[in-house]
Amino acid sequence: MIVVMKVDSGEKEIDEILKRLAEQGLAGHLSRGIERTVIGVVGQTYPELRDMLELLPGVEEVIPITRPYKLSSREFQPQDTVIKVGEITIGGEELVVMAGPCAVESEEQVLETARTVKAAGAHILRGGAFKPSTSPYSFRGLGEEGLKILAQARKETGMPIITEVITPEDVELVARYADILQVGARNMQNFILLDEVGKVNKPIMLKRGMSATIQEWLLSAEYILSQGNRQVLLCERGIRTFETYTRNTMDISAIPVIEKVSHLPIIADPSHGTGKWYLVAPVALAAVAAGADGVMIEVHPSPDHALKDGAQSLTFDNFQRLMEQLVNVAASVGRRMAGGTKG
Amino acid sequence: MIVVMKVDSGEKEIDEILKRLAEQGLAGHLSRGIERTVIGVVGQTYPELRDMLELLPGVEEVIPITRPYKLSSREFQPQDTVIKVGEITIGGEELVVMAGPCAVESEEQVLETARTVKAAGAHILRGGAFKPSTSPYSFRGLGEEGLKILAQARKETGMPIITEVITPEDVELVARYADILQVGARNMQNFILLDEVGKVNKPIMLKRGMSATIQEWLLSAEYILSQGNRQVLLCERGIRTFETYTRNTMDISAIPVIEKVSHLPIIADPSHGTGKWYLVAPVALAAVAAGADGVMIEVHPSPDHALKDGAQSLTFDNFQRLMEQLVNVAASVGRRMAGGTKG
Amino acid sequence: MIVVMKVDSGEKEIDEILKRLAEQGLAGHLSRGIERTVIGVVGQTYPELRDMLELLPGVEEVIPITRPYKLSSREFQPQDTVIKVGEITIGGEELVVMAGPCAVESEEQVLETARTVKAAGAHILRGGAFKPSTSPYSFRGLGEEGLKILAQARKETGMPIITEVITPEDVELVARYADILQVGARNMQNFILLDEVGKVNKPIMLKRGMSATIQEWLLSAEYILSQGNRQVLLCERGIRTFETYTRNTMDISAIPVIEKVSHLPIIADPSHGTGKWYLVAPVALAAVAAGADGVMIEVHPSPDHALKDGAQSLTFDNFQRLMEQLVNVAASVGRRMAGGTKG
Amino acid sequence: MIVVMKVDSGEKEIDEILKRLAEQGLAGHLSRGIERTVIGVVGQTYPELRDMLELLPGVEEVIPITRPYKLSSREFQPQDTVIKVGEITIGGEELVVMAGPCAVESEEQVLETARTVKAAGAHILRGGAFKPSTSPYSFRGLGEEGLKILAQARKETGMPIITEVITPEDVELVARYADILQVGARNMQNFILLDEVGKVNKPIMLKRGMSATIQEWLLSAEYILSQGNRQVLLCERGIRTFETYTRNTMDISAIPVIEKVSHLPIIADPSHGTGKWYLVAPVALAAVAAGADGVMIEVHPSPDHALKDGAQSLTFDNFQRLMEQLVNVAASVGRRMAGGTKG
C-alpha cells in the first residue's frame, strides 16, 4: 500500500502517518519526490487500512499495490487447476462442452435433449431446477423434482450434470444430485451461499456477476477456496453495459485475463452472454479461440416453446452444427475435444 | 405485447403467429403499415411469451408494452404508501434521517453515535451486524451480538433501528431485533431472501442493486409485496458506471422516477452513493431537493479508526452541520423534518 | 509515478528500470517491502512513460500519482474562476440560469421564448443554430440564420446568448454572434475544435462527454486553457449508463467533485441529463442543492411541436414554476439568483 | 411507430392523437386491448415525431419500430459490400490484416515495421500522423511529415496505407496520401467530419465510439453513405464499461451483430480493445472466429520506446507468431488470408 501525500503536506502530517502505521505494527518507507512525498507501507496490510489512512490529514490518496485475492492467484499457484468430473478433465488441454436446456421442464424434454447433445459430442448436461427469475410471476423451476429428472438423464446417458443452487439451505440437497454445482451471476456476492458451497466436496462453477469486476469475481472465488473447496471453475457470461442489442456484453478479454492472473479453469456461456440464439455460435467459437477451457450452451428441443430463455437456446440442428465448428476451432488453437468423442 | 413482422414476411407467417396466440388463449390484432405489419397481442401476456414469439418465422421483434411490475406501480395504487415506524412516518410529508455507523463495532461506538445523531435530529439508528464484504478476509460483522448492541441503543435513546439481513435463515432472528430490515444492494436479486422478508410483519428497505435497472428494482420489490408484506421502502445507493472517482454513481433521477411510477417511499444513501465523506453532504442535500423521503447517512465517532467504510463516514461535527443544512433544504421544497425535532 | 515490481523480480530487473529512468533524466527511489519492491520515480514524468515502464521485465504495474491536468486544478489556482458575461457573474455567489429552446427554429419561437424566460428571471438565452444530430435525416439547425435570430433576441431583451459551435471552421463565425460558445458532449474530445476555441476571447462552456471520466473532461478543458483562454465553464449533462428509463444518468456527484478538484465554474443541464420534461425540475433543484453555479434549461413555446428534443423541454408555465422553486432552493444553500432579478 | 396509451386515457385523447397524425399526413390504426389502447402509426415517420407524440395527453409511451438507418442495413442491400484496395478485397471471403505502429514516429521506425509486417503476411500498413490525444501535453503526431513517411513505406513495400483524419479541414490532405481514411472513435459523432469523408472517393474505416450503441454507429456510417461514398468499413475497438483491468471492453458480439444487420465489412482492433499487448493475440483470434473480415494490430520495433500506446503494441516476434495462429483460425472458420500470402 502506498500513501501519496498532498503537495502542501508537511513533516507533522508525515509523522502522524508513521505513528499510525507503527500502531498497526507496520513500517513506512519515505520517498521524497520533487512535488510530493510518498510513503510505502511495509508489512501485512488489509483492505480497511486504505480508508483509515486516506482520512488522515495531508493524505491525497492511498493506492493498494497487492491484489486482494490470494488462493485464486497465479502467484499462489503457478500451475493450472485441473478438475476431474467423471471421465472428463476441465482446465487442462481438453475442451469441455456443457449443454442442455435453461430450465428443466419435463422428463421428456430433458431426456430428449440429453441424448441429442451427447450424440453431438457434449460432455456435461446442464439444466436448472431452481431458477432465479427477475419477476415473481415467472417460472421458478421444478425444484427437487427437476433434480431427479437430471439424475435420471445422467443414469441413462452417463453424462455428469451441472445445476444451479440459489440458497444456502439447498446446498446439501443439490450436492446430493449434481456433479458440479453452479452459483449464478445474481448470487456471485451471496457470501453465505459461497461459504456453504465452499464446504462441499464437489466442483463449483462460479458465474461472474453482471456488474462484477474481474477482481471482485476472484474475491468471490476466494470465499469458496478459503473454505477448503479447491475445485472452482469460473464462468464468463457477459456483463451489463449500455448496449441494448444484446442481453449482456460478452467480455471476451476476461478469458485470457483469467488465464493470466489465475490458475482456475474458465468456461464461457455465450447463451446468456448474448441472449440471442443466432449470436451463440460465433461467440462460442470466439471464446474457444480466446482460450476458454469450455463452453456452456443452452439447447432446447423446441426453443419457441421453452418456459425460459427460449430466445437464446439452440435447436438440436444448430447445436450439432456448432459442435462441428467447435472441433475445428479448438484444433486450430491446439486443443482437442474432451474424451476425444468428436475431435 | 406487440409483434413487429419483418418487411418481407408473408401471410403464412402472420397466420402462424395468430395460431400460436390462439393456443395461448390470446388474440392478435393486425395493423398493416406501408412497410410492415404489426400484431397487437390482446389478452393476459407473460414475460416468456416474448421469447417464444420472437423465435417464430417472419418476426422482426417483440415489444412488451405493459410494465411487468404491478403491486409496486402507481397504476395499481395511486396514493403514496406511508409507513409508520414508532412515532415517525416515512413516505408522507416528513423527511426522515437514518444515521449511524456502517458496522456495529462495539457497544461504546454504537451508543456514543446513537446519542449524538439523536441529539442532532436523526430519527432512526442504522448499523450493520451482518456485513456483506467483497473479500473473505475483511470484517464481516458481530452477528447477533451486534443486534443486541443495537437493541440496547434503541432502549436508551428511543430510536427505532434499521439493520441488514443477508441470508434467509437469519430473517427471523434479525426481525426479532430490528424495526426495519434492510436488504442490501448485493442481495437485491437474492429471490429466496426476498420471499422470506415478504413474510415478515416489519418494514423492509430494499436497496437498488448496483447494476439494476429501475424496472428490475421494482420487480424485486414485487417479490416482497406479493408475499403480503406491503411495507416496502426503496433505497437508491448509486449504480456502477465507468466513472472511478466516486465509489458508485448516485442516480439522482431515480428519485423522481420512483415517485412517478411507484407509490413506495424512496430513501437516498449518499454514503454508499459517493464513497467519499466530503461528497456526502452535497449529495444528501441534492437528494432531498429532488424529492427523497429520507436519507441514510453513515456516521462514526472516529472515521479513521472505523472497521468498515471509514472513508465515507461523517464525523459527529460534519453530521451536525449536514442536519442544519438538511432542515433548510427540506423547507425550501415544502417538507419538514420528521417529528419536528429540528425543523 | 510508482513502479511496482513483480514478487519474483530480481536485482537485474531493478537495475534495468533505474538505468532506463536515468536515460530520461529521472531518478528512482527504492522501497523494499516484505513481498515486493516498489520504485518511486523522482523527476518530471509524462503520460507515455507509464506504458514504457510497464513493458520492462519484472514490472507488475505502474501507477501514476500526479493528476495529468494542471491549469484546471485547484492546486494550480486555489481561488474560484469567476467569469463575467454582461452584468452577470458565473462561478461566484450568484446562481445563473440559462434557458431557451434546444434548436433555433424561427424568429417568432426564439423571441417569444426569450421574452418569457427573461420575465421569469432567466439570465442567459440558449439556442442551437448548428445542431449535432445522431441521424443524418434529422434537423441540423438553421446555421448562420439561426445566429442572427439569436442576436436579434439579445438586442431586444438584453440577454447574453450561448450557442454551440460544432466544427473548427465555424468558431470565428459563432464567436462573432455568441457571448458564450458551447462545445457539446459529442465534441468534448474534438481536440482541433478545443484548440480553436482556446484562441477565442469569449467564455467557452465545455459539456462533459457522455462517457468521459471527470479526469478526461478536465484534460479537455486543459486544451482550451493551455491555448490561453482561461474563461472555461464546465457543464455536467449526464453520462451513459445501463439505465434506459432516462436518456442519460445525471452524475450529481460530479458537481461537488469539480468544485473540489477544479476552480472552474460548473453548470448543470438537467434537460439532457434526464431527457424527460417531468424530471427536469427535480434534477435542476438537486443540482443547485449540490452546489452548481448555474443550470441550463430547455424551454419551448410548444414542446409537442418542437423540431428537436421536445420531450425534455419545459413549457413556459413549467419554467416559471421551476424558477420560483430555484429561488428557494438557492437561498437554502446560501446562494442568490444572479442579478437579484427574482431572489 | 406505435403509440401506447395510458390505462386511464379516453376517447378524447385518442382523437387528439389521430388529429395530430392527420396533420402530418399520417394515419393511426387503433388496437384496443384489455388494459389499454395502442395506435399504430401508418405512413412515413421521422425521429422527432416520437418526442412530439409522447408529449400529448393520455400517451404512456411511443415505440419506434423501424430502424433509423437505411443505407447501411441488410434490408436495403442484402449482399455484402466488398471493398477493393489495391490487390486486396475486404468484406468477401478473404481475411485482411492491417498492421503498423500506433503513431508515425520516424522514417526508420515506419519502414522497419512495414517491411517486417509485410514479410509476416500483413496486407495494409497502419500508422497515425494526426493523433487525437486525451491530454494536450502528449504527443500529437508528425502531421503531413508523417503522411509522407507512410507514402514512402507504401512505395517501398507496395502495401496500401490506412491513416486517421481528425478534422474536416485535413480531409483533402489525408486523402491525397492514404488508401483508406480512418475516422477514430472520438470522432464517430463529429458529423461535419463524417460529411466531409462522405465526399471523398476513398474507403473510410469508421471506428465505433467508446460509448456508441450499434445503432448509433450505423447512423454515423449513414452520414458517410448518404453523401455518396459507399466504401465504408466498420471497426469494433472496444467500448467503455465499468471493468478497469482492460482499457476498453471488446464487444465481440458486435461482429456477428453487424454481419446480421448490415452489409458493411467489419474489422476488429484488439489493440485498443484491450490495451495490453498480451491480450491482443487471443482477442484477435476470437474476432476472426466470430466472423471479422479483418483485424488491425499495433506493432512497434521496440514497444517500450514507443511514443504512444506502447503497452498495447506487439513486438515483431509476437506479431509473427500471431500471424501464424491467425492463418489457422481463419482456416478453421472457412476463410483464407487475403492475397494468399500465408494461407
Coordinates of N, CA, C and O in Angstrom, one line a residue, chain A residues 20 23 47-48 51-52 54-56 68 70-71 132-140 166-168 186-187 189-192 195 210-213 216 219-220 222-223 226 240 277 303-311, chain B residues 20 23 47-48 51-52 54-56 68 70-71 132-140 166-168 186-187 189-192 195 210-213 216 219-220 222-223 226 240 277 303-311:
Chain A
R20 N 0.8 6.2 13.1 CA -0.4 5.4 12.9 C 0.0 4.0 12.4 O -0.5 3.0 12.8
E23 N 1.4 1.9 15.1 CA 0.4 1.3 16.0 C -0.1 0.0 15.4 O -0.7 -0.8 16.1
P47 N -7.5 -4.6 3.7 CA -8.3 -3.6 2.9 C -8.7 -2.3 3.6 O -8.7 -1.3 3.1
E48 N -9.2 -2.5 4.9 CA -9.7 -1.3 5.6 C -8.7 -0.3 5.9 O -9.0 0.9 6.1
D51 N -8.9 3.0 3.8 CA -9.9 4.0 4.2 C -9.3 4.8 5.4 O -9.4 6.0 5.4
M52 N -8.7 4.1 6.3 CA -8.2 4.7 7.5 C -7.1 5.8 7.2 O -7.2 6.9 7.6
E54 N -6.5 7.1 4.3 CA -6.9 8.2 3.4 C -7.6 9.3 4.2 O -7.7 10.4 3.7
L55 N -8.1 9.0 5.4 CA -8.7 10.1 6.1 C -7.7 10.9 6.9 O -8.1 12.0 7.5
L56 N -6.5 10.5 7.0 CA -5.5 11.3 7.8 C -5.2 12.6 7.1 O -5.1 12.7 5.9
P68 N -6.0 -8.2 -3.8 CA -6.6 -8.7 -2.5 C -6.9 -10.2 -2.5 O -7.3 -10.7 -1.5
K70 N -5.8 -14.1 -3.0 CA -4.5 -14.9 -2.9 C -4.7 -16.3 -3.4 O -3.9 -16.7 -4.4
L71 N -5.6 -17.1 -2.9 CA -5.7 -18.5 -3.2 C -6.0 -18.7 -4.7 O -5.7 -19.8 -5.3
P132 N -33.4 -18.6 -10.7 CA -33.6 -17.3 -10.3 C -34.3 -16.5 -11.4 O -34.0 -16.7 -12.5
S133 N -35.4 -15.8 -11.0 CA -36.1 -15.1 -12.1 C -36.4 -13.7 -11.7 O -36.9 -13.4 -10.5
T134 N -36.1 -12.8 -12.6 CA -36.3 -11.3 -12.3 C -37.7 -11.0 -11.8 O -37.8 -10.1 -10.9
S135 N -38.7 -11.7 -12.3 CA -40.1 -11.4 -11.8 C -40.6 -12.5 -11.0 O -40.5 -13.7 -11.3
P136 N -41.4 -12.2 -9.9 CA -42.0 -13.2 -9.1 C -43.1 -14.0 -9.9 O -43.6 -15.0 -9.4
Y137 N -43.5 -13.4 -11.0 CA -44.6 -14.0 -11.8 C -44.1 -15.0 -12.8 O -44.9 -15.5 -13.6
S138 N -42.8 -15.2 -12.9 CA -42.2 -16.1 -13.9 C -42.0 -17.5 -13.3 O -42.1 -17.7 -12.1
F139 N -41.7 -18.4 -14.2 CA -41.4 -19.8 -13.9 C -40.2 -19.8 -13.0 O -39.1 -19.3 -13.4
R140 N -40.2 -20.5 -11.9 CA -39.1 -20.6 -11.0 C -38.5 -22.0 -10.8 O -37.6 -22.2 -10.0
I166 N -29.4 -21.9 -5.4 CA -29.6 -20.5 -5.3 C -29.8 -20.0 -3.8 O -29.9 -18.8 -3.6
T167 N -29.7 -21.0 -2.9 CA -29.8 -20.5 -1.5 C -29.0 -21.5 -0.6 O -29.0 -22.7 -0.9
P168 N -28.4 -21.0 0.5 CA -27.6 -21.9 1.3 C -28.3 -23.1 1.8 O -27.7 -24.2 1.8
R186 N -26.4 -13.7 -10.3 CA -27.0 -12.9 -9.3 C -26.6 -13.2 -7.9 O -26.9 -12.5 -7.0
N187 N -26.0 -14.4 -7.7 CA -25.5 -14.8 -6.4 C -24.0 -14.7 -6.2 O -23.5 -15.2 -5.3
Q189 N -22.2 -12.5 -5.2 CA -21.9 -11.9 -4.0 C -22.9 -12.3 -2.9 O -23.1 -11.5 -1.9
N190 N -23.5 -13.4 -3.0 CA -24.3 -14.0 -1.9 C -23.3 -14.8 -1.0 O -23.0 -16.0 -1.2
F191 N -22.7 -14.1 -0.1 CA -21.5 -14.6 0.6 C -21.8 -15.8 1.4 O -20.9 -16.7 1.6
I192 N -23.0 -15.9 2.0 CA -23.3 -17.0 2.8 C -23.4 -18.3 1.9 O -23.0 -19.4 2.3
D195 N -19.9 -19.4 1.2 CA -19.4 -20.1 2.3 C -19.8 -21.6 2.3 O -19.1 -22.5 2.5
M210 N -23.2 -9.7 -13.0 CA -23.3 -8.9 -14.3 C -22.6 -7.5 -14.2 O -22.4 -6.9 -15.2
S211 N -22.3 -7.1 -13.0 CA -21.5 -5.9 -12.9 C -20.3 -6.1 -12.0 O -19.8 -5.1 -11.4
A212 N -19.8 -7.3 -12.0 CA -18.6 -7.6 -11.2 C -17.3 -7.3 -12.0 O -17.2 -7.8 -13.1
T213 N -16.4 -6.7 -11.3 CA -15.0 -6.6 -12.0 C -14.4 -8.0 -11.8 O -14.8 -8.8 -11.0
E216 N -13.3 -8.6 -8.3 CA -14.4 -9.0 -7.3 C -14.8 -10.4 -7.6 O -15.2 -11.1 -6.6
L219 N -12.4 -12.5 -5.9 CA -12.6 -12.5 -4.4 C -13.7 -13.4 -4.0 O -13.7 -14.0 -2.9
S220 N -14.7 -13.5 -4.9 CA -15.8 -14.4 -4.6 C -15.4 -15.8 -4.6 O -15.8 -16.7 -3.8
E222 N -12.5 -16.7 -3.9 CA -11.7 -16.8 -2.7 C -12.5 -17.3 -1.5 O -12.0 -18.0 -0.7
Y223 N -13.8 -16.8 -1.5 CA -14.7 -17.3 -0.4 C -14.7 -18.8 -0.4 O -14.7 -19.5 0.6
S226 N -11.3 -20.5 0.3 CA -10.8 -20.4 1.7 C -11.6 -21.2 2.6 O -11.2 -21.4 3.8
R240 N -23.0 -6.2 -17.8 CA -24.0 -5.2 -18.2 C -23.4 -4.0 -18.7 O -22.5 -3.4 -18.0
W277 N -30.1 -16.5 -30.0 CA -29.6 -17.8 -30.5 C -28.6 -17.6 -31.7 O -27.7 -18.3 -31.8
P303 N -37.2 -24.4 -29.0 CA -37.0 -23.1 -28.3 C -38.2 -22.2 -28.2 O -38.4 -21.5 -27.2
D304 N -39.0 -22.3 -29.3 CA -40.2 -21.4 -29.2 C -41.3 -21.9 -28.3 O -42.4 -21.3 -28.3
H305 N -41.1 -23.0 -27.6 CA -42.0 -23.5 -26.6 C -41.3 -23.5 -25.2 O -41.9 -24.0 -24.3
A306 N -40.1 -23.0 -25.1 CA -39.4 -23.1 -23.9 C -40.0 -22.2 -22.8 O -40.6 -21.2 -23.1
L307 N -40.0 -22.7 -21.6 CA -40.6 -21.9 -20.5 C -39.6 -20.8 -20.0 O -40.0 -19.9 -19.3
K308 N -38.4 -20.9 -20.5 CA -37.4 -19.9 -20.0 C -36.3 -19.7 -21.1 O -35.8 -20.7 -21.6
D309 N -36.0 -18.5 -21.4 CA -34.8 -18.2 -22.3 C -34.8 -18.9 -23.6 O -33.7 -19.2 -24.1
G310 N -36.0 -19.1 -24.2 CA -36.1 -19.7 -25.5 C -35.3 -18.9 -26.5 O -34.6 -19.5 -27.4
A311 N -35.3 -17.6 -26.5 CA -34.6 -16.8 -27.5 C -33.1 -17.0 -27.6 O -32.5 -16.8 -28.7
Chain B
R20 N -50.6 -19.5 -33.0 CA -49.8 -19.6 -31.7 C -50.5 -18.8 -30.6 O -50.6 -19.3 -29.4
E23 N -53.6 -20.6 -29.3 CA -53.2 -21.7 -28.5 C -53.0 -21.3 -27.0 O -53.2 -22.0 -26.1
P47 N -44.0 -12.7 -19.3 CA -42.7 -12.4 -19.9 C -42.1 -13.4 -20.9 O -41.6 -13.0 -21.9
E48 N -42.3 -14.7 -20.6 CA -41.7 -15.7 -21.5 C -42.3 -15.7 -22.9 O -41.7 -16.1 -23.9
D51 N -40.0 -14.2 -25.7 CA -39.0 -15.1 -26.3 C -39.7 -16.0 -27.3 O -39.1 -16.2 -28.4
M52 N -40.8 -16.6 -26.9 CA -41.5 -17.6 -27.8 C -41.8 -16.9 -29.2 O -41.5 -17.5 -30.2
E54 N -40.7 -14.2 -30.5 CA -39.6 -13.7 -31.3 C -38.9 -14.8 -32.1 O -38.2 -14.5 -33.1
L55 N -39.1 -16.0 -31.7 CA -38.5 -17.1 -32.4 C -39.3 -17.6 -33.7 O -38.8 -18.3 -34.5
L56 N -40.5 -17.1 -33.8 CA -41.3 -17.6 -34.9 C -40.9 -16.9 -36.2 O -40.4 -15.8 -36.2
P68 N -43.9 -4.9 -16.2 CA -44.0 -6.3 -15.7 C -44.3 -6.2 -14.1 O -44.7 -7.2 -13.6
K70 N -46.5 -4.9 -10.9 CA -47.9 -4.4 -10.7 C -48.2 -3.8 -9.3 O -48.5 -2.6 -9.2
L71 N -47.9 -4.6 -8.3 CA -48.3 -4.1 -6.9 C -47.5 -2.9 -6.5 O -47.9 -2.1 -5.7
P132 N -22.1 -7.8 4.4 CA -21.6 -8.5 3.2 C -20.3 -7.8 2.9 O -20.2 -6.6 2.9
S133 N -19.3 -8.6 2.6 CA -18.0 -8.0 2.3 C -17.3 -8.6 1.1 O -17.3 -9.8 1.0
T134 N -16.9 -7.8 0.2 CA -16.3 -8.3 -1.1 C -15.2 -9.3 -0.8 O -15.1 -10.3 -1.6
S135 N -14.5 -9.2 0.2 CA -13.3 -10.1 0.5 C -13.6 -10.9 1.7 O -14.1 -10.5 2.7
P136 N -13.3 -12.3 1.6 CA -13.5 -13.1 2.8 C -12.5 -12.8 3.9 O -12.7 -13.3 5.0
Y137 N -11.5 -11.9 3.6 CA -10.6 -11.6 4.6 C -10.9 -10.3 5.4 O -10.2 -9.8 6.2
S138 N -12.1 -9.7 5.1 CA -12.5 -8.5 5.7 C -13.4 -8.8 6.9 O -14.0 -9.9 7.0
F139 N -13.7 -7.7 7.7 CA -14.6 -7.8 8.8 C -16.0 -8.1 8.3 O -16.5 -7.5 7.4
R140 N -16.7 -9.1 8.9 CA -18.0 -9.5 8.5 C -19.1 -9.2 9.5 O -20.2 -9.7 9.4
I166 N -28.8 -10.7 5.6 CA -28.1 -11.1 4.4 C -28.4 -12.6 3.9 O -27.9 -13.0 2.9
T167 N -29.2 -13.3 4.7 CA -29.5 -14.6 4.3 C -30.8 -15.1 4.9 O -31.2 -14.6 5.9
P168 N -31.6 -15.9 4.1 CA -32.9 -16.2 4.5 C -33.0 -16.8 5.9 O -33.9 -16.5 6.7
R186 N -26.3 -6.0 -2.9 CA -25.8 -7.3 -3.4 C -26.9 -8.4 -3.3 O -26.7 -9.4 -4.0
N187 N -27.9 -8.2 -2.5 CA -28.9 -9.2 -2.4 C -30.2 -8.8 -3.1 O -31.3 -9.4 -2.8
Q189 N -31.3 -9.3 -5.9 CA -31.9 -10.4 -6.6 C -31.6 -11.7 -6.0 O -31.6 -12.7 -6.6
N190 N -31.5 -11.7 -4.6 CA -31.5 -12.9 -3.9 C -33.0 -13.2 -3.6 O -33.5 -12.8 -2.6
F191 N -33.6 -14.0 -4.5 CA -35.0 -14.1 -4.5 C -35.6 -14.8 -3.3 O -36.7 -14.6 -2.9
I192 N -34.8 -15.8 -2.8 CA -35.3 -16.6 -1.7 C -35.3 -15.6 -0.5 O -36.3 -15.7 0.4
D195 N -38.4 -13.5 -0.8 CA -39.6 -14.3 -0.4 C -39.7 -14.2 1.2 O -40.8 -14.0 1.7
M210 N -26.4 -2.8 -7.7 CA -25.5 -1.8 -8.3 C -25.6 -1.8 -9.8 O -25.1 -0.8 -10.4
S211 N -26.2 -2.8 -10.4 CA -26.4 -2.7 -11.9 C -27.8 -3.0 -12.2 O -28.1 -3.5 -13.3
A212 N -28.7 -2.7 -11.3 CA -30.1 -3.0 -11.5 C -30.8 -1.8 -12.2 O -30.7 -0.7 -11.8
T213 N -31.6 -2.1 -13.2 CA -32.5 -1.0 -13.8 C -33.6 -0.7 -12.8 O -33.9 -1.5 -11.9
E216 N -36.1 -3.5 -12.8 CA -35.7 -4.8 -12.1 C -35.8 -4.5 -10.6 O -36.2 -5.5 -9.8
L219 N -39.3 -4.9 -9.7 CA -39.7 -6.3 -9.7 C -39.2 -7.1 -8.5 O -39.9 -8.0 -8.0
S220 N -38.1 -6.6 -7.9 CA -37.6 -7.2 -6.7 C -38.5 -6.8 -5.5 O -38.9 -7.6 -4.6
E222 N -41.5 -6.3 -5.9 CA -42.8 -7.1 -6.2 C -42.7 -8.4 -5.5 O -43.7 -9.0 -5.0
Y223 N -41.5 -9.0 -5.4 CA -41.4 -10.3 -4.7 C -41.9 -10.1 -3.2 O -42.6 -11.0 -2.7
S226 N -45.7 -9.3 -3.1 CA -46.6 -10.4 -3.5 C -46.6 -11.5 -2.4 O -47.5 -12.3 -2.4
R240 N -23.3 1.3 -10.7 CA -22.0 1.1 -11.2 C -21.9 1.7 -12.6 O -22.6 1.3 -13.5
W277 N -16.5 10.9 2.1 CA -17.2 11.7 3.1 C -17.5 13.1 2.7 O -18.6 13.7 3.0
P303 N -13.9 8.2 12.2 CA -13.9 7.5 10.9 C -12.5 6.9 10.5 O -12.5 5.8 9.9
D304 N -11.4 7.5 10.9 CA -10.2 7.0 10.6 C -9.8 5.8 11.4 O -8.7 5.2 11.3
H305 N -10.7 5.4 12.3 CA -10.5 4.1 13.0 C -11.6 3.1 12.7 O -11.6 2.0 13.4
A306 N -12.5 3.4 11.8 CA -13.6 2.6 11.5 C -13.2 1.2 11.0 O -12.2 1.2 10.2
L307 N -13.9 0.2 11.3 CA -13.5 -1.2 10.8 C -14.1 -1.3 9.4 O -13.7 -2.2 8.7
K308 N -15.0 -0.4 9.0 CA -15.6 -0.6 7.6 C -16.0 0.8 7.1 O -16.7 1.5 7.8
D309 N -15.7 1.1 5.9 CA -16.2 2.3 5.2 C -16.0 3.6 5.9 O -16.8 4.5 5.8
G310 N -14.8 3.7 6.5 CA -14.5 4.9 7.2 C -14.4 6.1 6.2 O -14.9 7.2 6.6
A311 N -14.0 5.8 5.0 CA -13.8 7.0 4.0 C -15.1 7.7 3.7 O -15.1 8.8 3.3

